[in-house]
């Protein structure tokens, strides 16, 4: 059974006027070992409850506070964060899988959730673009749309090679993230390039302009903390702007 108190083992505090700068987007407990068990089987429902509860907390995050802490205080006066309009989506890490059957079991569980229509209206699944290119292992994503239109992403990576040898916290930080909505498509590239240029510890690890669904987005990694953020401009759903951006 998963710990039902979110963040109890990871230093989180209750959300008050704003959410804490949460750096644990793994659904479960990060222990001292390098193992990150893939959360499946009989604990699907327990994991799902934690995902939803933590999503609701993180949706209240103080965006400028989070970005300032992530990028560093020096970045604030140099970057135009006024083009950011809240959180676009939240990406959680489900752990390391050993077989594709485990991955498909989660997809089946999420599909059943979507069919019921009580919480989510759709779910998509596909191979990760970032994990093989950056970290030498295969990975998968799930993209879920809630009834209110909010999107979350769930990631998992194959327990393999150099990825397997990274610390558990590093793997969570590299594959989970908060994604921030950029109000104008043309502002995405200058913003992520500006972060890469003005701060030596920040690195653009992926950038896509107008994908098949019209999304423009980039991922920025803090090479000191190994945490990642995404900056994305997404078309409204009525204009076809729905789906995964990784």
PDB file of C-alpha atoms in Angstrom:
ATOM      1  CA  UNK A   1       0.000   0.000   0.000  1.00  0.00           C
ATOM      2  CA  UNK A   2       1.371   3.419  -0.923  1.00  0.00           C
ATOM      3  CA  UNK A   3       1.716   6.078   1.733  1.00  0.00           C
ATOM      4  CA  UNK A   4      -1.511   8.063   1.510  1.00  0.00           C
ATOM      5  CA  UNK A   5       0.038  11.215   3.004  1.00  0.00           C
ATOM      6  CA  UNK A   6       1.497  12.992   0.001  1.00  0.00           C
ATOM      7  CA  UNK A   7       5.100  13.980   0.412  1.00  0.00           C
ATOM      8  CA  UNK A   8       5.211  12.784   4.027  1.00  0.00           C
ATOM      9  CA  UNK A   9       8.635  11.234   3.491  1.00  0.00           C
ATOM     10  CA  UNK A  10       9.959  14.017   1.266  1.00  0.00           C
ATOM     11  CA  UNK A  11       9.724  17.236   3.243  1.00  0.00           C
ATOM     12  CA  UNK A  12       6.566  18.642   1.655  1.00  0.00           C
ATOM     13  CA  UNK A  13       4.311  20.957   3.640  1.00  0.00           C
ATOM     14  CA  UNK A  14       0.563  21.577   3.270  1.00  0.00           C
ATOM     15  CA  UNK A  15      -0.397  24.037   0.559  1.00  0.00           C
ATOM     16  CA  UNK A  16      -1.333  27.387   2.094  1.00  0.00           C
ATOM     17  CA  UNK A  17      -1.222  30.656   0.157  1.00  0.00           C
ATOM     18  CA  UNK A  18       0.939  28.928  -2.425  1.00  0.00           C
ATOM     19  CA  UNK A  19       2.320  25.471  -3.006  1.00  0.00           C
ATOM     20  CA  UNK A  20       5.832  24.537  -1.904  1.00  0.00           C
ATOM     21  CA  UNK A  21       8.492  24.270  -4.565  1.00  0.00           C
ATOM     22  CA  UNK A  22       7.880  20.563  -4.978  1.00  0.00           C
ATOM     23  CA  UNK A  23      10.735  18.553  -6.467  1.00  0.00           C
ATOM     24  CA  UNK A  24       9.273  15.094  -5.877  1.00  0.00           C
ATOM     25  CA  UNK A  25       6.968  14.187  -8.739  1.00  0.00           C
ATOM     26  CA  UNK A  26       7.352  10.452  -8.218  1.00  0.00           C
ATOM     27  CA  UNK A  27       4.195   8.733  -7.078  1.00  0.00           C
ATOM     28  CA  UNK A  28       5.586   6.724  -4.207  1.00  0.00           C
ATOM     29  CA  UNK A  29       8.541   7.074  -1.855  1.00  0.00           C
ATOM     30  CA  UNK A  30      12.073   7.757  -3.040  1.00  0.00           C
ATOM     31  CA  UNK A  31      14.289   5.587  -0.885  1.00  0.00           C
ATOM     32  CA  UNK A  32      18.042   5.373  -0.432  1.00  0.00           C
ATOM     33  CA  UNK A  33      18.367   2.545  -2.986  1.00  0.00           C
ATOM     34  CA  UNK A  34      18.504   3.157  -6.721  1.00  0.00           C
ATOM     35  CA  UNK A  35      15.344   1.128  -7.282  1.00  0.00           C
ATOM     36  CA  UNK A  36      12.217   2.970  -8.411  1.00  0.00           C
ATOM     37  CA  UNK A  37       9.518   0.297  -8.518  1.00  0.00           C
ATOM     38  CA  UNK A  38       7.086   0.639 -11.388  1.00  0.00           C
ATOM     39  CA  UNK A  39       3.706   1.281  -9.800  1.00  0.00           C
ATOM     40  CA  UNK A  40       1.297  -1.257 -11.203  1.00  0.00           C
ATOM     41  CA  UNK A  41      -0.675  -4.355 -10.377  1.00  0.00           C
ATOM     42  CA  UNK A  42      -2.753  -4.223  -7.226  1.00  0.00           C
ATOM     43  CA  UNK A  43      -1.696  -0.654  -6.356  1.00  0.00           C
ATOM     44  CA  UNK A  44      -3.150   1.043  -9.454  1.00  0.00           C
ATOM     45  CA  UNK A  45      -5.962   2.705  -7.508  1.00  0.00           C
ATOM     46  CA  UNK A  46      -3.670   3.799  -4.667  1.00  0.00           C
ATOM     47  CA  UNK A  47      -1.250   5.356  -7.151  1.00  0.00           C
ATOM     48  CA  UNK A  48      -4.108   7.044  -9.007  1.00  0.00           C
ATOM     49  CA  UNK A  49      -5.411   8.635  -5.798  1.00  0.00           C
ATOM     50  CA  UNK A  50      -1.961  10.067  -5.084  1.00  0.00           C
ATOM     51  CA  UNK A  51      -1.654  11.380  -8.629  1.00  0.00           C
ATOM     52  CA  UNK A  52      -4.972  13.237  -8.434  1.00  0.00           C
ATOM     53  CA  UNK A  53      -4.339  14.634  -4.959  1.00  0.00           C
ATOM     54  CA  UNK A  54      -0.862  15.831  -5.805  1.00  0.00           C
ATOM     55  CA  UNK A  55      -2.059  17.303  -9.100  1.00  0.00           C
ATOM     56  CA  UNK A  56      -4.611  19.399  -7.225  1.00  0.00           C
ATOM     57  CA  UNK A  57      -1.905  20.721  -4.907  1.00  0.00           C
ATOM     58  CA  UNK A  58       0.557  21.502  -7.676  1.00  0.00           C
ATOM     59  CA  UNK A  59      -2.024  23.348  -9.774  1.00  0.00           C
ATOM     60  CA  UNK A  60      -1.807  26.070  -7.097  1.00  0.00           C
ATOM     61  CA  UNK A  61       1.961  26.511  -7.467  1.00  0.00           C
ATOM     62  CA  UNK A  62       3.329  30.045  -7.364  1.00  0.00           C
ATOM     63  CA  UNK A  63       4.631  30.114 -10.941  1.00  0.00           C
ATOM     64  CA  UNK A  64       7.116  32.986 -10.652  1.00  0.00           C
ATOM     65  CA  UNK A  65       8.414  31.625  -7.357  1.00  0.00           C
ATOM     66  CA  UNK A  66       8.939  28.202  -8.877  1.00  0.00           C
ATOM     67  CA  UNK A  67      10.693  29.540 -11.988  1.00  0.00           C
ATOM     68  CA  UNK A  68      12.902  31.858  -9.944  1.00  0.00           C
ATOM     69  CA  UNK A  69      13.933  28.991  -7.673  1.00  0.00           C
ATOM     70  CA  UNK A  70      14.505  26.681 -10.652  1.00  0.00           C
ATOM     71  CA  UNK A  71      16.458  29.122 -12.805  1.00  0.00           C
ATOM     72  CA  UNK A  72      18.224  31.105 -10.080  1.00  0.00           C
ATOM     73  CA  UNK A  73      17.626  34.602  -8.740  1.00  0.00           C
ATOM     74  CA  UNK A  74      19.826  36.171 -11.417  1.00  0.00           C
ATOM     75  CA  UNK A  75      17.515  34.963 -14.195  1.00  0.00           C
ATOM     76  CA  UNK A  76      14.469  36.901 -13.032  1.00  0.00           C
ATOM     77  CA  UNK A  77      15.497  40.383 -14.231  1.00  0.00           C
ATOM     78  CA  UNK A  78      16.920  38.967 -17.489  1.00  0.00           C
ATOM     79  CA  UNK A  79      13.926  36.928 -18.679  1.00  0.00           C
ATOM     80  CA  UNK A  80      10.419  38.026 -19.548  1.00  0.00           C
ATOM     81  CA  UNK A  81       8.349  35.700 -17.399  1.00  0.00           C
ATOM     82  CA  UNK A  82       5.322  37.934 -18.032  1.00  0.00           C
ATOM     83  CA  UNK A  83       4.576  35.798 -21.120  1.00  0.00           C
ATOM     84  CA  UNK A  84       3.899  32.795 -18.862  1.00  0.00           C
ATOM     85  CA  UNK A  85       0.279  32.233 -17.922  1.00  0.00           C
ATOM     86  CA  UNK A  86       0.124  29.494 -15.310  1.00  0.00           C
ATOM     87  CA  UNK A  87       0.680  25.755 -15.500  1.00  0.00           C
ATOM     88  CA  UNK A  88      -0.080  23.979 -18.779  1.00  0.00           C
ATOM     89  CA  UNK A  89       0.356  20.442 -17.461  1.00  0.00           C
ATOM     90  CA  UNK A  90       2.098  18.371 -14.806  1.00  0.00           C
ATOM     91  CA  UNK A  91       4.246  15.329 -15.571  1.00  0.00           C
ATOM     92  CA  UNK A  92       4.735  12.574 -12.976  1.00  0.00           C
ATOM     93  CA  UNK A  93       7.186   9.679 -13.008  1.00  0.00           C
ATOM     94  CA  UNK A  94       5.690   6.208 -12.471  1.00  0.00           C
ATOM     95  CA  UNK A  95       9.006   4.413 -12.014  1.00  0.00           C
ATOM     96  CA  UNK A  96      11.187   2.002 -13.987  1.00  0.00           C
ATOM     97  CA  UNK A  97       9.567  -0.880 -15.838  1.00  0.00           C
ATOM     98  CA  UNK A  98      11.060  -4.259 -16.742  1.00  0.00           C
ATOM     99  CA  UNK A  99       8.589  -5.443 -19.403  1.00  0.00           C
ATOM    100  CA  UNK A 100       6.297  -3.746 -21.907  1.00  0.00           C
ATOM    101  CA  UNK A 101       3.447  -5.759 -20.409  1.00  0.00           C
ATOM    102  CA  UNK A 102       3.697  -3.588 -17.293  1.00  0.00           C
ATOM    103  CA  UNK A 103       3.422  -0.459 -19.434  1.00  0.00           C
ATOM    104  CA  UNK A 104       0.372  -1.791 -21.280  1.00  0.00           C
ATOM    105  CA  UNK A 105      -1.331  -2.749 -18.020  1.00  0.00           C
ATOM    106  CA  UNK A 106      -1.184   0.869 -16.910  1.00  0.00           C
ATOM    107  CA  UNK A 107      -2.582   1.958 -20.268  1.00  0.00           C
ATOM    108  CA  UNK A 108      -5.471  -0.476 -19.886  1.00  0.00           C
ATOM    109  CA  UNK A 109      -6.173   0.861 -16.404  1.00  0.00           C
ATOM    110  CA  UNK A 110      -6.199   4.451 -17.706  1.00  0.00           C
ATOM    111  CA  UNK A 111      -8.377   3.529 -20.691  1.00  0.00           C
ATOM    112  CA  UNK A 112     -10.960   2.090 -18.307  1.00  0.00           C
ATOM    113  CA  UNK A 113     -10.848   5.345 -16.344  1.00  0.00           C
ATOM    114  CA  UNK A 114     -11.508   7.291 -19.543  1.00  0.00           C
ATOM    115  CA  UNK A 115     -14.383   4.994 -20.557  1.00  0.00           C
ATOM    116  CA  UNK A 116     -16.066   5.611 -17.221  1.00  0.00           C
ATOM    117  CA  UNK A 117     -15.719   9.347 -17.851  1.00  0.00           C
ATOM    118  CA  UNK A 118     -15.948  10.246 -14.175  1.00  0.00           C
ATOM    119  CA  UNK A 119     -12.513  11.871 -13.951  1.00  0.00           C
ATOM    120  CA  UNK A 120     -10.711  11.800 -17.309  1.00  0.00           C
ATOM    121  CA  UNK A 121     -12.149  12.055 -20.799  1.00  0.00           C
ATOM    122  CA  UNK A 122      -9.266  10.714 -22.884  1.00  0.00           C
ATOM    123  CA  UNK A 123      -5.877   9.037 -22.665  1.00  0.00           C
ATOM    124  CA  UNK A 124      -3.082   8.757 -25.223  1.00  0.00           C
ATOM    125  CA  UNK A 125       0.122   6.708 -25.073  1.00  0.00           C
ATOM    126  CA  UNK A 126       3.372   6.757 -27.006  1.00  0.00           C
ATOM    127  CA  UNK A 127       7.161   6.304 -26.891  1.00  0.00           C
ATOM    128  CA  UNK A 128       9.251   8.956 -25.157  1.00  0.00           C
ATOM    129  CA  UNK A 129      11.376  11.140 -27.419  1.00  0.00           C
ATOM    130  CA  UNK A 130      13.672  12.387 -24.665  1.00  0.00           C
ATOM    131  CA  UNK A 131      14.618   9.229 -22.741  1.00  0.00           C
ATOM    132  CA  UNK A 132      16.454   7.376 -25.571  1.00  0.00           C
ATOM    133  CA  UNK A 133      18.097  10.520 -26.920  1.00  0.00           C
ATOM    134  CA  UNK A 134      19.237  11.943 -23.597  1.00  0.00           C
ATOM    135  CA  UNK A 135      19.496   8.966 -21.250  1.00  0.00           C
ATOM    136  CA  UNK A 136      20.079   5.855 -23.351  1.00  0.00           C
ATOM    137  CA  UNK A 137      16.935   3.926 -22.520  1.00  0.00           C
ATOM    138  CA  UNK A 138      13.448   3.438 -23.913  1.00  0.00           C
ATOM    139  CA  UNK A 139      10.502   5.115 -22.251  1.00  0.00           C
ATOM    140  CA  UNK A 140       6.772   5.695 -22.569  1.00  0.00           C
ATOM    141  CA  UNK A 141       4.359   8.528 -21.862  1.00  0.00           C
ATOM    142  CA  UNK A 142       0.663   8.677 -21.129  1.00  0.00           C
ATOM    143  CA  UNK A 143      -1.270  11.915 -21.661  1.00  0.00           C
ATOM    144  CA  UNK A 144      -4.546  12.291 -19.763  1.00  0.00           C
ATOM    145  CA  UNK A 145      -7.227  14.970 -20.159  1.00  0.00           C
ATOM    146  CA  UNK A 146      -9.435  15.618 -17.122  1.00  0.00           C
ATOM    147  CA  UNK A 147     -13.058  16.693 -17.332  1.00  0.00           C
ATOM    148  CA  UNK A 148     -12.078  20.319 -16.695  1.00  0.00           C
ATOM    149  CA  UNK A 149      -9.583  20.195 -19.591  1.00  0.00           C
ATOM    150  CA  UNK A 150      -6.442  20.011 -17.449  1.00  0.00           C
ATOM    151  CA  UNK A 151      -3.738  17.662 -18.733  1.00  0.00           C
ATOM    152  CA  UNK A 152      -1.280  15.503 -16.850  1.00  0.00           C
ATOM    153  CA  UNK A 153       1.451  13.269 -18.237  1.00  0.00           C
ATOM    154  CA  UNK A 154       2.795  10.052 -16.745  1.00  0.00           C
ATOM    155  CA  UNK A 155       6.229   8.719 -17.672  1.00  0.00           C
ATOM    156  CA  UNK A 156       8.101   5.472 -17.219  1.00  0.00           C
ATOM    157  CA  UNK A 157      11.517   4.303 -18.426  1.00  0.00           C
ATOM    158  CA  UNK A 158      13.023   0.887 -19.005  1.00  0.00           C
ATOM    159  CA  UNK A 159      15.329  -0.205 -16.192  1.00  0.00           C
ATOM    160  CA  UNK A 160      18.389  -0.405 -18.442  1.00  0.00           C
ATOM    161  CA  UNK A 161      22.003   0.700 -18.870  1.00  0.00           C
ATOM    162  CA  UNK A 162      23.187   4.103 -17.751  1.00  0.00           C
ATOM    163  CA  UNK A 163      19.651   5.066 -16.745  1.00  0.00           C
ATOM    164  CA  UNK A 164      19.468   2.187 -14.257  1.00  0.00           C
ATOM    165  CA  UNK A 165      22.706   3.366 -12.645  1.00  0.00           C
ATOM    166  CA  UNK A 166      21.536   6.920 -11.894  1.00  0.00           C
ATOM    167  CA  UNK A 167      20.275   7.699  -8.404  1.00  0.00           C
ATOM    168  CA  UNK A 168      16.546   7.362  -7.861  1.00  0.00           C
ATOM    169  CA  UNK A 169      16.103  11.085  -7.190  1.00  0.00           C
ATOM    170  CA  UNK A 170      17.999  12.012 -10.351  1.00  0.00           C
ATOM    171  CA  UNK A 171      15.786   9.801 -12.502  1.00  0.00           C
ATOM    172  CA  UNK A 172      12.617  11.300 -11.039  1.00  0.00           C
ATOM    173  CA  UNK A 173      13.879  14.848 -11.520  1.00  0.00           C
ATOM    174  CA  UNK A 174      14.951  14.204 -15.112  1.00  0.00           C
ATOM    175  CA  UNK A 175      11.667  12.703 -16.333  1.00  0.00           C
ATOM    176  CA  UNK A 176       9.040  14.552 -14.275  1.00  0.00           C
ATOM    177  CA  UNK A 177       8.323  18.266 -14.558  1.00  0.00           C
ATOM    178  CA  UNK A 178       5.981  21.194 -14.394  1.00  0.00           C
ATOM    179  CA  UNK A 179       5.099  22.656 -17.794  1.00  0.00           C
ATOM    180  CA  UNK A 180       4.280  26.358 -18.036  1.00  0.00           C
ATOM    181  CA  UNK A 181       1.928  27.919 -20.562  1.00  0.00           C
ATOM    182  CA  UNK A 182       3.481  30.586 -22.793  1.00  0.00           C
ATOM    183  CA  UNK A 183       0.878  33.016 -24.109  1.00  0.00           C
ATOM    184  CA  UNK A 184       2.429  33.505 -27.559  1.00  0.00           C
ATOM    185  CA  UNK A 185       4.013  30.919 -29.821  1.00  0.00           C
ATOM    186  CA  UNK A 186       6.756  33.286 -30.948  1.00  0.00           C
ATOM    187  CA  UNK A 187       7.822  33.846 -27.319  1.00  0.00           C
ATOM    188  CA  UNK A 188       8.731  30.211 -26.597  1.00  0.00           C
ATOM    189  CA  UNK A 189      12.052  29.982 -28.437  1.00  0.00           C
ATOM    190  CA  UNK A 190      13.497  33.321 -27.235  1.00  0.00           C
ATOM    191  CA  UNK A 191      12.559  32.453 -23.673  1.00  0.00           C
ATOM    192  CA  UNK A 192      14.188  29.014 -23.573  1.00  0.00           C
ATOM    193  CA  UNK A 193      17.236  30.204 -25.536  1.00  0.00           C
ATOM    194  CA  UNK A 194      17.548  33.129 -23.144  1.00  0.00           C
ATOM    195  CA  UNK A 195      17.632  30.788 -20.156  1.00  0.00           C
ATOM    196  CA  UNK A 196      20.242  28.613 -21.863  1.00  0.00           C
ATOM    197  CA  UNK A 197      22.362  31.634 -22.708  1.00  0.00           C
ATOM    198  CA  UNK A 198      22.313  33.623 -19.465  1.00  0.00           C
ATOM    199  CA  UNK A 199      22.689  30.771 -16.980  1.00  0.00           C
ATOM    200  CA  UNK A 200      25.527  28.265 -17.459  1.00  0.00           C
ATOM    201  CA  UNK A 201      23.740  25.564 -15.479  1.00  0.00           C
ATOM    202  CA  UNK A 202      20.594  25.690 -17.650  1.00  0.00           C
ATOM    203  CA  UNK A 203      20.462  23.666 -20.886  1.00  0.00           C
ATOM    204  CA  UNK A 204      17.824  23.290 -23.587  1.00  0.00           C
ATOM    205  CA  UNK A 205      17.458  19.532 -24.094  1.00  0.00           C
ATOM    206  CA  UNK A 206      14.558  19.562 -26.577  1.00  0.00           C
ATOM    207  CA  UNK A 207      12.694  22.063 -28.729  1.00  0.00           C
ATOM    208  CA  UNK A 208       9.822  21.467 -31.155  1.00  0.00           C
ATOM    209  CA  UNK A 209       8.125  24.117 -33.234  1.00  0.00           C
ATOM    210  CA  UNK A 210       4.536  23.601 -34.377  1.00  0.00           C
ATOM    211  CA  UNK A 211       4.226  19.844 -34.138  1.00  0.00           C
ATOM    212  CA  UNK A 212       1.393  17.967 -35.836  1.00  0.00           C
ATOM    213  CA  UNK A 213      -1.040  19.362 -33.287  1.00  0.00           C
ATOM    214  CA  UNK A 214       0.266  22.911 -33.482  1.00  0.00           C
ATOM    215  CA  UNK A 215       2.213  22.871 -30.203  1.00  0.00           C
ATOM    216  CA  UNK A 216       5.489  24.732 -29.766  1.00  0.00           C
ATOM    217  CA  UNK A 217       7.487  23.683 -26.720  1.00  0.00           C
ATOM    218  CA  UNK A 218      10.923  23.261 -25.203  1.00  0.00           C
ATOM    219  CA  UNK A 219      12.438  21.452 -22.221  1.00  0.00           C
ATOM    220  CA  UNK A 220      15.093  23.115 -20.076  1.00  0.00           C
ATOM    221  CA  UNK A 221      17.258  21.123 -17.654  1.00  0.00           C
ATOM    222  CA  UNK A 222      19.039  22.531 -14.612  1.00  0.00           C
ATOM    223  CA  UNK A 223      22.322  20.607 -14.730  1.00  0.00           C
ATOM    224  CA  UNK A 224      23.029  21.354 -11.063  1.00  0.00           C
ATOM    225  CA  UNK A 225      19.791  19.927  -9.675  1.00  0.00           C
ATOM    226  CA  UNK A 226      18.878  17.662 -12.672  1.00  0.00           C
ATOM    227  CA  UNK A 227      15.359  19.059 -12.566  1.00  0.00           C
ATOM    228  CA  UNK A 228      13.484  19.933 -15.754  1.00  0.00           C
ATOM    229  CA  UNK A 229      10.821  22.431 -16.761  1.00  0.00           C
ATOM    230  CA  UNK A 230       8.833  22.674 -19.980  1.00  0.00           C
ATOM    231  CA  UNK A 231       7.665  25.879 -21.659  1.00  0.00           C
ATOM    232  CA  UNK A 232       4.820  25.348 -24.106  1.00  0.00           C
ATOM    233  CA  UNK A 233       2.389  27.246 -26.276  1.00  0.00           C
ATOM    234  CA  UNK A 234      -0.659  25.115 -26.972  1.00  0.00           C
ATOM    235  CA  UNK A 235      -3.565  25.768 -29.273  1.00  0.00           C
ATOM    236  CA  UNK A 236      -7.017  25.716 -27.673  1.00  0.00           C
ATOM    237  CA  UNK A 237      -8.699  22.302 -27.791  1.00  0.00           C
ATOM    238  CA  UNK A 238     -11.316  23.598 -30.195  1.00  0.00           C
ATOM    239  CA  UNK A 239      -8.481  24.399 -32.639  1.00  0.00           C
ATOM    240  CA  UNK A 240      -6.973  20.935 -32.370  1.00  0.00           C
ATOM    241  CA  UNK A 241      -4.584  21.657 -29.527  1.00  0.00           C
ATOM    242  CA  UNK A 242      -4.852  18.406 -27.609  1.00  0.00           C
ATOM    243  CA  UNK A 243      -2.353  15.695 -26.945  1.00  0.00           C
ATOM    244  CA  UNK A 244       1.171  14.886 -25.871  1.00  0.00           C
ATOM    245  CA  UNK A 245       4.054  17.320 -26.304  1.00  0.00           C
ATOM    246  CA  UNK A 246       7.022  15.006 -25.654  1.00  0.00           C
TER     247      UNK A 246
END
